[in-house]
Tab-separated table of C-alpha atoms in Angstrom:
chain	number	residue	atom	x	y	z
I	1	UNK	CA	0.600	98.742	89.254
I	2	UNK	CA	-1.167	98.133	85.735
I	3	UNK	CA	1.968	95.715	85.099
I	4	UNK	CA	0.642	93.614	88.164
I	5	UNK	CA	-3.237	93.539	87.346
I	6	UNK	CA	-2.432	92.816	83.786
I	7	UNK	CA	-0.275	89.839	85.264
I	8	UNK	CA	-2.561	88.722	87.673
I	9	UNK	CA	-5.506	88.641	85.085
I	10	UNK	CA	-3.099	86.645	82.486
I	11	UNK	CA	-2.700	83.741	85.542
I	12	UNK	CA	-6.304	84.020	86.500
I	13	UNK	CA	-7.199	83.391	82.570
I	14	UNK	CA	-4.783	80.330	82.359
I	15	UNK	CA	-6.430	78.936	85.576
I	16	UNK	CA	-9.647	79.000	83.990
I	17	UNK	CA	-8.466	77.930	80.878
I	18	UNK	CA	-7.382	74.590	82.325
I	19	UNK	CA	-10.425	74.160	84.394
I	20	UNK	CA	-12.327	74.116	81.154
I	21	UNK	CA	-10.050	71.721	79.746
I	22	UNK	CA	-10.246	69.332	82.770
I	23	UNK	CA	-13.958	69.814	82.889
I	24	UNK	CA	-14.462	69.035	78.883
I	25	UNK	CA	-12.051	65.831	79.598
I	26	UNK	CA	-13.683	62.786	80.710
I	27	UNK	CA	-12.627	59.776	81.539
I	28	UNK	CA	-13.603	56.760	79.018
I	29	UNK	CA	-12.848	53.115	78.704
I	30	UNK	CA	-13.726	49.677	76.804
I	31	UNK	CA	-16.078	47.913	78.812
I	32	UNK	CA	-18.005	45.082	78.577
I	33	UNK	CA	-21.757	45.588	78.140
I	34	UNK	CA	-23.438	45.765	81.065
I	35	UNK	CA	-25.907	42.903	80.498
I	36	UNK	CA	-23.109	40.912	80.439
I	37	UNK	CA	-22.395	41.641	84.346
I	38	UNK	CA	-22.591	38.466	86.249
I	39	UNK	CA	-23.165	39.000	90.191
I	40	UNK	CA	-22.388	35.810	92.362
I	41	UNK	CA	-25.882	36.008	93.043
I	42	UNK	CA	-27.733	35.970	89.725
I	43	UNK	CA	-30.802	36.622	91.579
I	44	UNK	CA	-29.493	40.267	91.239
I	45	UNK	CA	-30.593	42.496	88.512
I	46	UNK	CA	-28.527	45.025	86.917
I	47	UNK	CA	-31.238	48.113	88.169
I	48	UNK	CA	-30.452	46.585	91.672
I	49	UNK	CA	-26.790	46.825	91.421
I	50	UNK	CA	-26.650	50.492	89.980
I	51	UNK	CA	-29.157	51.188	92.849
I	52	UNK	CA	-26.784	49.722	95.646
I	53	UNK	CA	-23.579	51.724	93.917
I	54	UNK	CA	-21.566	54.147	96.690
I	55	UNK	CA	-22.740	57.473	95.799
I	56	UNK	CA	-19.025	58.498	95.712
I	57	UNK	CA	-18.227	56.054	93.004
I	58	UNK	CA	-16.968	57.964	90.106
I	59	UNK	CA	-15.411	56.861	86.568
I	60	UNK	CA	-12.572	59.339	87.229
I	61	UNK	CA	-11.185	58.175	90.628
I	62	UNK	CA	-8.141	57.384	90.409
I	63	UNK	CA	-7.978	54.260	92.705
I	64	UNK	CA	-10.068	52.971	89.938
I	65	UNK	CA	-7.880	53.558	86.974
I	66	UNK	CA	-8.452	50.468	84.969
I	67	UNK	CA	-5.529	49.238	82.828
I	68	UNK	CA	-6.011	45.937	80.737
I	69	UNK	CA	-6.106	44.467	77.155
I	70	UNK	CA	-8.799	46.642	75.950
I	71	UNK	CA	-7.381	49.823	77.747
I	72	UNK	CA	-3.709	49.893	77.191
I	73	UNK	CA	-0.987	53.055	78.757
I	74	UNK	CA	0.232	55.541	76.295
I	75	UNK	CA	3.090	56.124	78.972
I	76	UNK	CA	4.477	55.181	82.470
I	77	UNK	CA	2.062	57.154	84.585
I	78	UNK	CA	3.821	59.557	87.465
I	79	UNK	CA	3.377	57.553	90.837
I	80	UNK	CA	4.912	58.568	94.225
I	81	UNK	CA	6.467	55.508	95.247
I	82	UNK	CA	7.391	53.989	98.594
I	83	UNK	CA	9.125	50.703	98.952
I	84	UNK	CA	8.154	46.942	100.098
I	85	UNK	CA	10.668	45.585	102.824
I	86	UNK	CA	12.425	43.621	99.718
I	87	UNK	CA	12.890	46.997	97.795
I	88	UNK	CA	9.862	46.697	95.593
I	89	UNK	CA	8.214	50.024	94.550
I	90	UNK	CA	4.050	50.878	94.877
I	91	UNK	CA	1.774	53.354	95.339
I	92	UNK	CA	1.925	55.304	98.278
I	93	UNK	CA	-1.873	55.272	98.751
I	94	UNK	CA	-1.920	51.982	99.501
I	95	UNK	CA	0.999	51.543	102.040
I	96	UNK	CA	-1.062	52.490	105.136
I	97	UNK	CA	-3.889	49.827	103.904
I	98	UNK	CA	-1.281	47.202	102.796
I	99	UNK	CA	0.391	47.128	106.135
I	100	UNK	CA	-2.701	47.267	108.289
I	101	UNK	CA	-4.048	44.082	106.189
I	102	UNK	CA	-0.579	42.259	106.770
I	103	UNK	CA	-0.639	42.992	110.089
I	104	UNK	CA	-4.107	41.738	110.801
I	105	UNK	CA	-3.037	38.467	108.949
I	106	UNK	CA	0.064	38.265	111.071
I	107	UNK	CA	-2.349	37.938	114.292
I	108	UNK	CA	-3.802	34.952	112.525
I	109	UNK	CA	-0.227	33.539	111.894
I	110	UNK	CA	-0.182	34.619	108.044
I	111	UNK	CA	3.239	36.139	106.949
I	112	UNK	CA	3.465	36.852	103.489
I	113	UNK	CA	6.412	37.700	100.599
I	114	UNK	CA	5.987	40.767	98.570
I	115	UNK	CA	6.586	39.150	95.012
I	116	UNK	CA	5.850	41.951	93.109
I	117	UNK	CA	4.620	45.749	93.655
I	118	UNK	CA	4.949	48.387	90.549
I	119	UNK	CA	6.138	47.752	87.036
I	120	UNK	CA	7.265	50.074	84.405
I	121	UNK	CA	5.938	49.451	80.454
I	122	UNK	CA	9.496	48.018	79.706
I	123	UNK	CA	9.836	46.019	82.786
I	124	UNK	CA	6.457	44.677	81.765
I	125	UNK	CA	7.759	44.118	78.001
I	126	UNK	CA	10.602	42.032	79.376
I	127	UNK	CA	8.533	39.863	81.430
I	128	UNK	CA	6.139	39.162	78.673
I	129	UNK	CA	9.635	38.378	76.164
I	130	UNK	CA	10.734	36.026	78.863
I	131	UNK	CA	7.580	34.239	79.449
I	132	UNK	CA	6.966	33.652	75.460
I	133	UNK	CA	10.400	32.678	74.827
I	134	UNK	CA	10.376	30.131	78.053
I	135	UNK	CA	7.453	28.587	76.087
I	136	UNK	CA	9.406	28.242	72.637
I	137	UNK	CA	12.458	26.956	74.581
I	138	UNK	CA	9.985	23.772	75.615
I	139	UNK	CA	9.256	23.674	72.263
I	140	UNK	CA	5.733	24.951	71.867
I	141	UNK	CA	5.269	26.664	68.446
I	142	UNK	CA	5.288	30.677	68.501
I	143	UNK	CA	1.249	30.612	67.918
I	144	UNK	CA	0.926	28.112	71.021
I	145	UNK	CA	3.647	30.207	72.798
I	146	UNK	CA	1.903	33.370	72.698
I	147	UNK	CA	-1.348	31.903	73.572
I	148	UNK	CA	-0.247	30.279	76.690
I	149	UNK	CA	1.973	33.852	77.338
I	150	UNK	CA	-1.463	35.746	77.129
I	151	UNK	CA	-3.242	33.635	80.012
I	152	UNK	CA	-1.226	34.733	82.703
I	153	UNK	CA	0.983	38.097	81.527
I	154	UNK	CA	-0.427	41.103	80.050
I	155	UNK	CA	1.003	43.088	77.445
I	156	UNK	CA	3.734	45.783	78.128
I	157	UNK	CA	1.298	48.717	77.973
I	158	UNK	CA	-1.618	46.235	79.399
I	159	UNK	CA	-0.731	45.340	82.819
I	160	UNK	CA	-2.266	47.123	85.950
I	161	UNK	CA	1.102	46.703	88.160
I	162	UNK	CA	1.900	49.970	85.964
I	163	UNK	CA	-0.456	51.839	88.490
I	164	UNK	CA	1.611	51.037	91.109
I	165	UNK	CA	-1.677	49.549	93.002
I	166	UNK	CA	-1.495	46.210	92.448
I	167	UNK	CA	0.436	43.784	94.448
I	168	UNK	CA	1.233	39.641	94.409
I	169	UNK	CA	1.455	38.480	97.561
I	170	UNK	CA	2.198	34.688	98.513
I	171	UNK	CA	2.145	33.248	102.009
I	172	UNK	CA	5.333	32.575	103.606
I	173	UNK	CA	5.047	28.813	103.467
I	174	UNK	CA	4.523	28.912	99.974
I	175	UNK	CA	8.030	30.220	98.938
I	176	UNK	CA	8.219	32.841	95.411
I	177	UNK	CA	6.688	30.717	92.281
I	178	UNK	CA	3.319	31.772	91.029
I	179	UNK	CA	1.138	28.947	90.755
I	180	UNK	CA	-2.608	28.729	90.839
I	181	UNK	CA	-2.007	25.670	93.551
I	182	UNK	CA	-1.667	28.411	95.724
I	183	UNK	CA	-5.735	29.083	95.878
I	184	UNK	CA	-5.541	25.954	98.367
I	185	UNK	CA	-3.468	27.480	101.031
I	186	UNK	CA	-4.937	28.894	104.311
I	187	UNK	CA	-2.823	32.162	103.853
I	188	UNK	CA	-4.607	32.426	100.418
I	189	UNK	CA	-7.872	31.730	101.443
I	190	UNK	CA	-7.775	34.192	104.351
I	191	UNK	CA	-6.565	37.418	101.955
I	192	UNK	CA	-9.264	36.265	99.777
I	193	UNK	CA	-12.078	36.555	102.371
I	194	UNK	CA	-10.347	39.519	104.182
I	195	UNK	CA	-8.715	41.573	101.654
I	196	UNK	CA	-11.851	43.834	101.000
I	197	UNK	CA	-12.290	44.880	104.624
I	198	UNK	CA	-8.761	46.921	103.812
I	199	UNK	CA	-9.786	48.470	100.445
I	200	UNK	CA	-7.842	45.630	98.321
I	201	UNK	CA	-9.900	42.915	95.719
I	202	UNK	CA	-8.444	39.960	94.033
I	203	UNK	CA	-8.106	41.384	90.911
I	204	UNK	CA	-8.496	37.981	88.507
I	205	UNK	CA	-11.567	36.108	89.682
I	206	UNK	CA	-12.200	32.316	88.480
I	207	UNK	CA	-15.227	32.547	85.540
I	208	UNK	CA	-14.566	35.808	84.849
I	209	UNK	CA	-11.328	35.592	82.364
I	210	UNK	CA	-14.059	36.448	79.598
I	211	UNK	CA	-13.634	39.403	81.106
I	212	UNK	CA	-10.761	40.111	82.609
I	213	UNK	CA	-8.639	38.558	79.794
I	214	UNK	CA	-6.249	37.305	82.656
I	215	UNK	CA	-6.690	33.778	84.344
I	216	UNK	CA	-7.382	33.720	87.678
I	217	UNK	CA	-4.520	34.440	90.159
I	218	UNK	CA	-4.913	33.697	93.779
I	219	UNK	CA	-1.868	36.070	94.794
I	220	UNK	CA	-3.059	38.888	92.788
I	221	UNK	CA	-4.434	42.207	94.580
I	222	UNK	CA	-5.626	45.666	93.615
I	223	UNK	CA	-6.278	48.721	95.638
I	224	UNK	CA	-9.435	50.305	95.267
I	225	UNK	CA	-10.194	51.775	98.772
I	226	UNK	CA	-12.345	50.195	101.403
I	227	UNK	CA	-15.936	51.428	99.825
I	228	UNK	CA	-15.525	50.230	96.332
I	229	UNK	CA	-13.590	46.867	97.640
I	230	UNK	CA	-16.608	45.994	99.740
I	231	UNK	CA	-19.467	46.551	96.736
I	232	UNK	CA	-17.080	44.576	94.348
I	233	UNK	CA	-16.823	41.708	97.261
I	234	UNK	CA	-20.061	41.216	98.243
I	235	UNK	CA	-21.301	40.959	94.402
I	236	UNK	CA	-18.794	39.044	93.078
I	237	UNK	CA	-17.431	41.315	90.382
I	238	UNK	CA	-14.198	42.410	88.878
I	239	UNK	CA	-12.995	45.429	88.295
I	240	UNK	CA	-14.607	45.951	84.491
I	241	UNK	CA	-17.708	45.231	85.911
I	242	UNK	CA	-17.636	47.761	88.746
I	243	UNK	CA	-16.700	50.621	86.378
I	244	UNK	CA	-19.147	49.246	83.695
I	245	UNK	CA	-22.037	49.661	86.479
I	246	UNK	CA	-21.046	53.064	87.212
I	247	UNK	CA	-20.818	54.290	83.576
I	248	UNK	CA	-24.380	53.217	83.315
I	249	UNK	CA	-25.411	54.806	86.455
I	250	UNK	CA	-23.915	58.043	84.605
I	251	UNK	CA	-25.243	57.208	80.978
I	252	UNK	CA	-28.762	56.873	83.083
I	253	UNK	CA	-28.525	60.214	85.320
I	254	UNK	CA	-27.521	62.230	81.859
I	255	UNK	CA	-30.854	60.807	79.948
I	256	UNK	CA	-33.146	61.718	82.586
I	257	UNK	CA	-31.256	65.186	82.875
I	258	UNK	CA	-31.843	65.708	79.209
């Protein structure tokens, strides 16, 4: 009996220790300065944006997991996979919303090729190296080849495709090649105007390259959940700006508590 009590005590102690470690560990990101945030309506102030933030918006929300050149992965995260019609893996969290969005698009005549979902760090390294070498083959210097590669290809441990929550979609009429001119296709415009209703955001907006460090990509969508996507779309933000607002709100609340 004493052994059982002692074992139960140790189990409870270990749970408490893990809980304390989790409580003391906060998600931290390198983010743009809050004053650099640019909503689509420039008459809206930062204070107004913070006031309008969803109450549930949390920097620790796994759907808002930020990966970019300033916030690199140390290892491939665990992801519960599902698979697209052509065998591409992606995070199960966006399976139902993605299917719903594609079904809604099909009702108005738009069908999409699933170009890319999850990529491991190793796969992203291969993509980066391949693009870099293709520019070298075309005669560009190493410096120019790296500059041009960086415009559209994230470093090996800096791609949000590795979260499994990003998806590249192209209208079936456009094929499988990723060209910025896709933005003019009606299927691309439908996605840009409707994806937020299903929890997706157009991740790399035109005019926000200084923040995202990636050029405009009309095919790249990121799942963040409906509530967050609606806010991000409404105010013309990118994910970095949204998380910076959440962090600023949290910092202000901590100051007020003190």
